[in-house]
Amino acid sequence: MPEIVGSILAWLVPAVIVFGVAGIALAVVAWTVRRARRSPRARAAADQDRVRAGAVLVRLDDEVAELDLEVGLSGALYGGGAPTSLRRARLTAQHVRDESFDEYRRLSASEVLPDDIRRSSSRIERRASEALKAIASARSEHSAWVLANVSAASQISAAQRRLDQLREGMGDPAALVAELSARFAEDEWADASRAAHAALAEEAEARRHLDAAQAQAADPSRSALAELGAAERALRQAEADARILEESHRLVLQAAQAVPGEIDAARTALRQAGVTREHLDAPDAARLGAELHAFHAELESIEADAARRPSRTVDRIARLRDRLDLALGDARTAQQRIRGARTALPGTLAAARSAIAQAEASVVHARAGADARARLISSQHELAAARQAPDPVAALDAARRALRDAEDAKALADYARTSGT
């Protein structure tokens, strides 16, 4: 018996040693490979893939914006007789763009591994490139149909009608800006002023190109397509800036109407927080008391300049209410949280709408990159979620996320404009 045990051990011990060493070696190799995949060099290479995917995604976003205008123009000009390829391409491209931006934004998280970044970036780039090819094909089909069925003269006439409608719809941009400047501080109407000047300049440029196109269309030996295309681009930009002007004007006036109610709601929230403080332990009561004192002082400061800066006032009160919620923490009952969310929601929604409008203008004029656009799209989705949420607490949380994402988008776009990147 001892001889058998000795034989087994003589065979088993070397085997255990061999397999143990092999296991350790495999573990070391696996650890080395894993560390290499997470190394700064791997992260930098993955980030390059992400940047490349973002550039393709920006091109797709620009093309989708162009398609939105082209589809509307096609329906207005040709009464639905043109091929449906543009509409199909737009729907597909919008779906690809939205899904890709959601995936792209998730790649910026620090916990995402380089391998995952590379795989997702490759997928984003491939899908966006396929959507761009589909758009190019649809445009080619549509252009061929237009050349075969629509004369240059009729296109010029239709563009002139749109230009006249734009001019009529804008009214007097100077009067809108003057109305704002007479009542509010410059930072409240600066965006409206810039949009007004840009829209007027672009409208004049479109008219010059249309006049040149009309002169060329009368000469059979010349083509009016180049001038017509330039006029169309200027007209589209004028329409975009006219919308920015109208939206800026509307938001400032709405903010001015909302300011008294927002201040009253903030004071009510402050009083209710004081009642909650009375039921807390001494240390928590002291901490909350200091926060409430700061809240009251800042509210007084905000109110002093509220009439001249209504948009900023609504925004600052929304942030102040956010701070108050954090200070109260779990001290409130569920009913108190719901009641507080209901009163804070309108101002936060207004602040988010204003922030998104500013971010949209910055993204358009800066031709910002994928990160700014991803944040902007996220803010738009969060705002839509806030409007649809039946629970006021969930709606308020979504509105606050929309506000933060819009601020991030504007900051990224402004940086891109100032740095020239």
Short mmCIF file of C-alpha atoms in Angstrom, two decimals:
data_model
loop_
_atom_site.label_atom_id
_atom_site.label_comp_id
_atom_site.label_asym_id
_atom_site.label_seq_id
_atom_site.Cartn_x
_atom_site.Cartn_y
_atom_site.Cartn_z
CA MET A 1 0.00 0.00 0.00
CA PRO A 2 2.68 2.58 0.82
CA GLU A 3 4.33 1.72 -2.45
CA ILE A 4 1.10 2.53 -4.37
CA VAL A 5 0.71 5.85 -2.53
CA GLY A 6 4.32 6.67 -3.25
CA SER A 7 3.81 5.92 -6.96
CA ILE A 8 0.73 8.12 -7.10
CA LEU A 9 2.49 10.97 -5.37
CA ALA A 10 5.50 10.55 -7.61
CA TRP A 11 3.19 11.08 -10.59
CA LEU A 12 0.82 13.64 -9.04
CA VAL A 13 3.29 16.13 -7.56
CA PRO A 14 5.12 16.88 -10.84
CA ALA A 15 1.77 17.12 -12.65
CA VAL A 16 0.45 19.59 -10.08
CA ILE A 17 3.61 21.62 -10.37
CA VAL A 18 3.45 21.62 -14.19
CA PHE A 19 -0.25 22.55 -14.30
CA GLY A 20 0.19 25.09 -11.53
CA VAL A 21 3.04 26.81 -13.33
CA ALA A 22 1.06 26.73 -16.57
CA GLY A 23 -1.96 28.21 -14.82
CA ILE A 24 0.13 30.97 -13.31
CA ALA A 25 1.69 31.67 -16.69
CA LEU A 26 -1.73 31.85 -18.35
CA ALA A 27 -2.98 34.16 -15.61
CA VAL A 28 0.05 36.41 -16.08
CA VAL A 29 -0.48 36.46 -19.85
CA ALA A 30 -4.19 37.22 -19.42
CA TRP A 31 -3.40 39.99 -16.94
CA THR A 32 -0.77 41.45 -19.28
CA VAL A 33 -3.15 41.39 -22.26
CA ARG A 34 -5.95 42.91 -20.23
CA ARG A 35 -3.69 45.65 -18.90
CA ALA A 36 -2.41 46.37 -22.41
CA ARG A 37 -5.99 46.73 -23.62
CA ARG A 38 -6.65 49.27 -20.87
CA SER A 39 -3.36 51.13 -21.21
CA PRO A 40 -3.17 54.85 -22.04
CA ARG A 41 -1.92 53.92 -25.50
CA ALA A 42 -4.95 51.70 -26.13
CA ARG A 43 -7.24 54.42 -24.78
CA ALA A 44 -5.66 57.03 -27.08
CA ALA A 45 -6.04 54.74 -30.13
CA ALA A 46 -9.68 54.07 -29.23
CA ASP A 47 -10.32 57.80 -28.80
CA GLN A 48 -9.02 58.37 -32.32
CA ASP A 49 -11.57 55.85 -33.59
CA ARG A 50 -14.25 57.67 -31.63
CA VAL A 51 -13.24 61.03 -33.11
CA ARG A 52 -13.36 59.58 -36.62
CA ALA A 53 -16.81 58.11 -36.00
CA GLY A 54 -17.94 61.46 -34.59
CA ALA A 55 -16.83 63.28 -37.75
CA VAL A 56 -18.94 60.94 -39.91
CA LEU A 57 -21.84 61.38 -37.50
CA VAL A 58 -21.61 65.18 -37.79
CA ARG A 59 -21.79 64.87 -41.58
CA LEU A 60 -24.90 62.71 -41.22
CA ASP A 61 -26.51 65.21 -38.84
CA ASP A 62 -25.87 68.03 -41.32
CA GLU A 63 -27.32 65.97 -44.15
CA VAL A 64 -30.43 65.15 -42.11
CA ALA A 65 -30.98 68.86 -41.47
CA GLU A 66 -30.63 69.52 -45.20
CA LEU A 67 -33.05 66.69 -45.99
CA ASP A 68 -35.66 68.14 -43.63
CA LEU A 69 -35.65 71.31 -45.71
CA GLU A 70 -35.48 69.50 -49.04
CA VAL A 71 -38.42 67.24 -48.24
CA GLY A 72 -40.54 70.21 -47.19
CA LEU A 73 -39.48 72.13 -50.27
CA SER A 74 -40.22 69.19 -52.55
CA GLY A 75 -43.71 68.84 -51.14
CA ALA A 76 -44.37 72.56 -51.47
CA LEU A 77 -43.03 72.87 -55.01
CA TYR A 78 -44.08 69.66 -56.66
CA GLY A 79 -47.30 68.81 -54.85
CA GLY A 80 -46.25 65.28 -53.94
CA GLY A 81 -45.41 64.34 -57.51
CA ALA A 82 -41.70 63.92 -56.88
CA PRO A 83 -40.23 60.51 -55.96
CA THR A 84 -40.63 59.45 -52.32
CA SER A 85 -36.96 58.50 -52.09
CA LEU A 86 -36.06 61.68 -50.15
CA ARG A 87 -38.70 60.97 -47.51
CA ARG A 88 -37.59 57.36 -47.11
CA ALA A 89 -33.95 58.39 -46.87
CA ARG A 90 -34.77 61.05 -44.28
CA LEU A 91 -36.68 58.64 -42.02
CA THR A 92 -33.88 56.07 -42.19
CA ALA A 93 -31.17 58.67 -41.62
CA GLN A 94 -33.00 60.21 -38.66
CA HIS A 95 -33.30 56.81 -37.02
CA VAL A 96 -29.63 56.00 -37.60
CA ARG A 97 -28.53 59.44 -36.41
CA ASP A 98 -30.51 59.34 -33.16
CA GLU A 99 -29.42 55.83 -32.24
CA SER A 100 -25.82 56.56 -33.16
CA PHE A 101 -25.67 59.76 -31.12
CA ASP A 102 -27.03 57.90 -28.08
CA GLU A 103 -24.35 55.24 -28.51
CA TYR A 104 -21.66 57.85 -29.20
CA ARG A 105 -22.41 59.75 -26.03
CA ARG A 106 -22.10 56.61 -23.91
CA LEU A 107 -18.56 56.12 -25.23
CA SER A 108 -17.33 59.20 -23.34
CA ALA A 109 -17.80 57.49 -19.97
CA SER A 110 -14.48 56.70 -18.30
CA GLU A 111 -15.47 53.14 -17.44
CA VAL A 112 -15.95 52.13 -21.10
CA LEU A 113 -13.06 49.91 -22.19
CA PRO A 114 -10.96 50.78 -25.27
CA ASP A 115 -12.05 47.60 -27.06
CA ASP A 116 -15.70 48.53 -26.57
CA ILE A 117 -15.00 52.06 -27.79
CA ARG A 118 -13.38 50.71 -30.95
CA ARG A 119 -16.21 48.29 -31.67
CA SER A 120 -18.92 50.89 -31.09
CA SER A 121 -17.05 53.53 -33.08
CA SER A 122 -16.69 51.14 -36.00
CA ARG A 123 -20.40 50.33 -35.85
CA ILE A 124 -21.35 54.03 -35.71
CA GLU A 125 -19.06 54.88 -38.63
CA ARG A 126 -20.38 52.00 -40.74
CA ARG A 127 -24.07 52.77 -40.14
CA ALA A 128 -23.61 56.53 -40.66
CA SER A 129 -21.69 55.94 -43.89
CA GLU A 130 -24.43 53.65 -45.18
CA ALA A 131 -27.06 56.29 -44.36
CA LEU A 132 -25.00 58.93 -46.19
CA LYS A 133 -24.83 56.71 -49.27
CA ALA A 134 -28.60 56.23 -49.15
CA ILE A 135 -29.07 60.01 -48.94
CA ALA A 136 -26.76 60.59 -51.92
CA SER A 137 -28.67 58.00 -53.95
CA ALA A 138 -32.03 59.53 -53.05
CA ARG A 139 -30.79 63.01 -53.94
CA SER A 140 -29.53 61.77 -57.29
CA GLU A 141 -32.90 60.21 -58.07
CA HIS A 142 -34.74 63.34 -56.98
CA SER A 143 -32.46 65.66 -58.95
CA ALA A 144 -32.94 63.57 -62.10
CA TRP A 145 -36.69 63.80 -61.69
CA VAL A 146 -36.55 67.57 -61.16
CA LEU A 147 -34.40 68.08 -64.27
CA ALA A 148 -36.81 66.01 -66.30
CA ASN A 149 -40.02 67.55 -64.98
CA VAL A 150 -39.31 71.06 -63.65
CA SER A 151 -37.87 74.03 -65.54
CA ALA A 152 -35.28 76.39 -64.07
CA ALA A 153 -37.73 79.26 -64.46
CA SER A 154 -40.35 77.51 -62.33
CA GLN A 155 -37.75 76.70 -59.65
CA ILE A 156 -36.65 80.35 -59.56
CA SER A 157 -40.26 81.47 -59.31
CA ALA A 158 -40.94 79.06 -56.45
CA ALA A 159 -37.81 80.19 -54.60
CA GLN A 160 -38.83 83.82 -55.01
CA ARG A 161 -42.23 83.03 -53.52
CA ARG A 162 -40.55 81.38 -50.52
CA LEU A 163 -38.29 84.39 -50.12
CA ASP A 164 -41.29 86.72 -50.17
CA GLN A 165 -43.05 84.54 -47.60
CA LEU A 166 -39.96 84.56 -45.41
CA ARG A 167 -39.71 88.35 -45.57
CA GLU A 168 -43.38 88.70 -44.77
CA GLY A 169 -43.14 86.18 -41.91
CA MET A 170 -40.16 87.95 -40.36
CA GLY A 171 -42.04 91.21 -40.27
CA ASP A 172 -39.72 93.90 -38.96
CA PRO A 173 -36.83 92.20 -37.14
CA ALA A 174 -35.50 95.55 -35.98
CA ALA A 175 -38.81 96.26 -34.26
CA LEU A 176 -38.70 92.93 -32.41
CA VAL A 177 -35.17 93.63 -31.18
CA ALA A 178 -36.11 97.20 -30.28
CA GLU A 179 -39.03 95.93 -28.19
CA LEU A 180 -36.70 93.67 -26.24
CA SER A 181 -33.91 96.23 -25.88
CA ALA A 182 -36.33 98.82 -24.49
CA ARG A 183 -37.37 96.54 -21.62
CA PHE A 184 -34.52 94.15 -20.92
CA ALA A 185 -30.77 93.99 -20.44
CA GLU A 186 -28.55 93.35 -23.45
CA ASP A 187 -27.72 89.76 -22.53
CA GLU A 188 -31.45 88.99 -22.81
CA TRP A 189 -31.78 90.10 -26.44
CA ALA A 190 -28.24 89.67 -27.81
CA ASP A 191 -29.10 86.33 -29.48
CA ALA A 192 -32.21 87.84 -31.06
CA SER A 193 -30.20 90.77 -32.38
CA ARG A 194 -27.55 88.53 -33.93
CA ALA A 195 -30.21 86.36 -35.54
CA ALA A 196 -32.05 89.41 -36.90
CA HIS A 197 -28.95 90.86 -38.54
CA ALA A 198 -27.96 87.47 -39.95
CA ALA A 199 -31.45 86.76 -41.33
CA LEU A 200 -31.62 90.13 -43.10
CA ALA A 201 -28.15 89.69 -44.61
CA GLU A 202 -28.95 86.15 -45.78
CA GLU A 203 -32.29 87.25 -47.21
CA ALA A 204 -30.51 89.96 -49.23
CA GLU A 205 -27.90 87.44 -50.40
CA ALA A 206 -30.58 84.98 -51.51
CA ARG A 207 -32.33 87.73 -53.46
CA ARG A 208 -29.09 88.65 -55.26
CA HIS A 209 -28.51 85.04 -56.27
CA LEU A 210 -32.09 84.67 -57.47
CA ASP A 211 -31.81 87.81 -59.58
CA ALA A 212 -28.63 86.42 -61.14
CA ALA A 213 -30.30 83.04 -61.69
CA GLN A 214 -33.26 84.70 -63.38
CA ALA A 215 -30.96 86.56 -65.76
CA GLN A 216 -29.10 83.37 -66.61
CA ALA A 217 -32.30 81.36 -67.08
CA ALA A 218 -33.30 83.77 -69.83
CA ASP A 219 -30.14 82.87 -71.75
CA PRO A 220 -30.36 79.33 -73.25
CA SER A 221 -26.57 79.13 -73.45
CA ARG A 222 -26.11 79.53 -69.68
CA SER A 223 -27.07 77.42 -66.66
CA ALA A 224 -28.82 78.95 -63.68
CA LEU A 225 -28.29 75.94 -61.42
CA ALA A 226 -25.22 77.29 -59.58
CA GLU A 227 -26.90 80.60 -58.69
CA LEU A 228 -30.12 78.79 -57.82
CA GLY A 229 -28.24 76.47 -55.47
CA ALA A 230 -26.45 79.40 -53.78
CA ALA A 231 -29.78 81.18 -53.37
CA GLU A 232 -31.30 78.08 -51.84
CA ARG A 233 -28.50 77.77 -49.29
CA ALA A 234 -28.77 81.43 -48.28
CA LEU A 235 -32.55 81.11 -48.08
CA ARG A 236 -32.33 78.08 -45.82
CA GLN A 237 -29.92 79.83 -43.47
CA ALA A 238 -32.16 82.90 -43.43
CA GLU A 239 -35.11 80.69 -42.47
CA ALA A 240 -33.06 79.12 -39.66
CA ASP A 241 -32.02 82.52 -38.27
CA ALA A 242 -35.57 83.82 -38.57
CA ARG A 243 -36.70 80.92 -36.41
CA ILE A 244 -33.97 81.72 -33.86
CA LEU A 245 -35.13 85.34 -33.78
CA GLU A 246 -38.76 84.37 -33.28
CA GLU A 247 -37.93 81.78 -30.62
CA SER A 248 -35.61 84.14 -28.72
CA HIS A 249 -38.22 86.89 -28.73
CA ARG A 250 -40.95 84.52 -27.54
CA LEU A 251 -38.87 82.96 -24.76
CA VAL A 252 -37.82 86.31 -23.28
CA LEU A 253 -41.41 87.57 -23.19
CA GLN A 254 -42.64 84.31 -21.68
CA ALA A 255 -39.92 84.49 -19.04
CA ALA A 256 -40.97 88.04 -18.17
CA GLN A 257 -44.54 86.84 -17.63
CA ALA A 258 -43.39 83.89 -15.53
CA VAL A 259 -41.00 85.75 -13.21
CA PRO A 260 -43.52 86.89 -10.53
CA GLY A 261 -44.98 83.39 -10.21
CA GLU A 262 -41.53 81.80 -10.03
CA ILE A 263 -40.41 84.16 -7.26
CA ASP A 264 -43.62 83.50 -5.28
CA ALA A 265 -43.16 79.74 -5.71
CA ALA A 266 -39.55 79.98 -4.53
CA ARG A 267 -40.60 81.92 -1.41
CA THR A 268 -43.30 79.35 -0.69
CA ALA A 269 -40.74 76.55 -1.03
CA LEU A 270 -38.47 78.44 1.39
CA ARG A 271 -41.25 78.72 3.97
CA GLN A 272 -42.10 75.04 3.65
CA ALA A 273 -38.45 74.12 4.08
CA GLY A 274 -38.43 76.20 7.27
CA VAL A 275 -41.36 74.16 8.61
CA THR A 276 -39.51 70.94 7.75
CA ARG A 277 -36.43 72.24 9.57
CA GLU A 278 -38.39 72.56 12.82
CA HIS A 279 -38.83 68.78 12.95
CA LEU A 280 -35.15 67.88 12.45
CA ASP A 281 -32.47 67.01 14.96
CA ALA A 282 -30.29 69.90 16.09
CA PRO A 283 -27.27 69.18 13.84
CA ASP A 284 -29.43 68.64 10.75
CA ALA A 285 -31.55 71.67 11.61
CA ALA A 286 -28.45 73.84 11.91
CA ARG A 287 -27.09 72.62 8.58
CA LEU A 288 -30.41 73.20 6.82
CA GLY A 289 -30.78 76.59 8.49
CA ALA A 290 -27.50 77.75 6.98
CA GLU A 291 -28.65 76.57 3.54
CA LEU A 292 -32.00 78.36 3.90
CA HIS A 293 -30.26 81.58 4.93
CA ALA A 294 -28.09 81.39 1.78
CA PHE A 295 -31.18 80.55 -0.29
CA HIS A 296 -32.99 83.64 1.03
CA ALA A 297 -30.03 85.92 0.38
CA GLU A 298 -29.61 84.70 -3.20
CA LEU A 299 -33.33 84.97 -3.87
CA GLU A 300 -33.24 88.59 -2.72
CA SER A 301 -30.32 89.24 -5.08
CA ILE A 302 -32.13 87.58 -7.97
CA GLU A 303 -35.33 89.52 -7.37
CA ALA A 304 -33.51 92.86 -7.46
CA ASP A 305 -32.67 92.43 -11.16
CA ALA A 306 -35.57 90.21 -12.22
CA ALA A 307 -37.42 92.76 -14.35
CA ARG A 308 -34.37 93.49 -16.53
CA ARG A 309 -33.18 89.91 -16.82
CA PRO A 310 -36.23 87.60 -16.78
CA SER A 311 -34.63 84.65 -18.61
CA ARG A 312 -31.65 84.66 -16.27
CA THR A 313 -33.99 85.01 -13.30
CA VAL A 314 -36.05 81.96 -14.25
CA ASP A 315 -32.85 80.01 -14.84
CA ARG A 316 -31.27 81.01 -11.51
CA ILE A 317 -34.45 80.22 -9.57
CA ALA A 318 -34.59 76.79 -11.20
CA ARG A 319 -31.02 76.13 -10.04
CA LEU A 320 -31.81 77.49 -6.60
CA ARG A 321 -34.75 75.11 -6.27
CA ASP A 322 -32.41 72.27 -7.27
CA ARG A 323 -30.01 73.27 -4.46
CA LEU A 324 -32.89 73.45 -2.01
CA ASP A 325 -33.98 69.91 -2.90
CA LEU A 326 -30.44 68.67 -2.30
CA ALA A 327 -30.29 70.47 1.04
CA LEU A 328 -33.58 68.97 2.19
CA GLY A 329 -32.50 65.48 1.14
CA ASP A 330 -34.70 62.82 2.74
CA ALA A 331 -36.16 65.18 5.33
CA ARG A 332 -39.39 65.67 3.37
CA THR A 333 -42.30 63.29 3.09
CA ALA A 334 -43.29 61.84 -0.28
CA GLN A 335 -46.21 64.26 -0.44
CA GLN A 336 -43.92 67.22 0.20
CA ARG A 337 -41.56 66.06 -2.56
CA ILE A 338 -44.42 65.80 -5.04
CA ARG A 339 -45.78 69.20 -4.07
CA GLY A 340 -42.34 70.78 -4.35
CA ALA A 341 -41.74 69.15 -7.74
CA ARG A 342 -45.05 70.48 -9.08
CA THR A 343 -44.15 74.05 -8.16
CA ALA A 344 -40.55 73.79 -9.41
CA LEU A 345 -41.38 72.06 -12.70
CA PRO A 346 -42.74 75.03 -14.76
CA GLY A 347 -39.69 77.20 -14.10
CA THR A 348 -37.26 74.37 -14.73
CA LEU A 349 -39.01 73.51 -18.01
CA ALA A 350 -38.79 77.17 -19.05
CA ALA A 351 -35.11 77.30 -18.13
CA ALA A 352 -34.46 74.09 -20.08
CA ARG A 353 -36.29 75.40 -23.16
CA SER A 354 -34.27 78.60 -23.07
CA ALA A 355 -30.99 76.71 -22.61
CA ILE A 356 -31.82 74.39 -25.51
CA ALA A 357 -32.67 77.33 -27.77
CA GLN A 358 -29.31 78.93 -26.96
CA ALA A 359 -27.50 75.63 -27.48
CA GLU A 360 -29.19 75.10 -30.85
CA ALA A 361 -28.12 78.54 -32.03
CA SER A 362 -24.54 77.93 -30.86
CA VAL A 363 -24.35 74.50 -32.48
CA VAL A 364 -25.68 75.82 -35.80
CA HIS A 365 -23.39 78.84 -36.00
CA ALA A 366 -20.29 77.07 -34.67
CA ARG A 367 -20.92 73.96 -36.81
CA ALA A 368 -20.03 72.11 -33.62
CA GLY A 369 -18.68 68.60 -33.38
CA ALA A 370 -20.29 65.33 -32.39
CA ASP A 371 -19.93 65.79 -28.62
CA ALA A 372 -21.88 69.06 -28.60
CA ARG A 373 -24.54 67.62 -30.90
CA ALA A 374 -24.88 64.47 -28.82
CA ARG A 375 -25.48 66.59 -25.73
CA LEU A 376 -28.00 68.74 -27.59
CA ILE A 377 -29.96 65.72 -28.83
CA SER A 378 -29.88 64.26 -25.33
CA SER A 379 -31.24 67.51 -23.90
CA GLN A 380 -34.07 67.52 -26.44
CA HIS A 381 -34.97 63.93 -25.55
CA GLU A 382 -34.89 64.71 -21.83
CA LEU A 383 -37.12 67.75 -22.34
CA ALA A 384 -39.62 65.61 -24.26
CA ALA A 385 -39.50 63.02 -21.46
CA ALA A 386 -40.11 65.74 -18.86
CA ARG A 387 -43.18 66.95 -20.72
CA GLN A 388 -44.63 63.46 -21.01
CA ALA A 389 -43.83 62.11 -17.53
CA PRO A 390 -46.98 61.74 -15.39
CA ASP A 391 -44.98 61.85 -12.16
CA PRO A 392 -43.90 65.43 -11.30
CA VAL A 393 -40.78 64.23 -9.49
CA ALA A 394 -39.62 62.20 -12.52
CA ALA A 395 -40.57 65.08 -14.81
CA LEU A 396 -38.51 67.52 -12.73
CA ASP A 397 -35.50 65.20 -12.77
CA ALA A 398 -35.73 64.91 -16.58
CA ALA A 399 -36.08 68.67 -16.97
CA ARG A 400 -32.97 69.21 -14.86
CA ARG A 401 -31.04 66.70 -16.96
CA ALA A 402 -32.22 68.54 -20.09
CA LEU A 403 -30.94 71.81 -18.62
CA ARG A 404 -27.52 70.36 -17.79
CA ASP A 405 -27.14 68.67 -21.18
CA ALA A 406 -28.11 71.88 -23.01
CA GLU A 407 -25.53 73.84 -21.02
CA ASP A 408 -22.88 71.26 -21.85
CA ALA A 409 -23.82 71.41 -25.55
CA LYS A 410 -23.56 75.22 -25.62
CA ALA A 411 -20.24 75.19 -23.77
CA LEU A 412 -18.79 72.66 -26.23
CA ALA A 413 -20.10 74.61 -29.23
CA ASP A 414 -18.77 77.91 -27.89
CA TYR A 415 -15.39 76.31 -27.30
CA ALA A 416 -15.37 74.96 -30.85
CA ARG A 417 -16.13 78.44 -32.19
CA THR A 418 -13.50 80.27 -30.15
CA SER A 419 -10.79 77.66 -30.63
CA GLY A 420 -11.49 77.15 -34.32
CA THR A 421 -11.77 73.36 -33.91
#
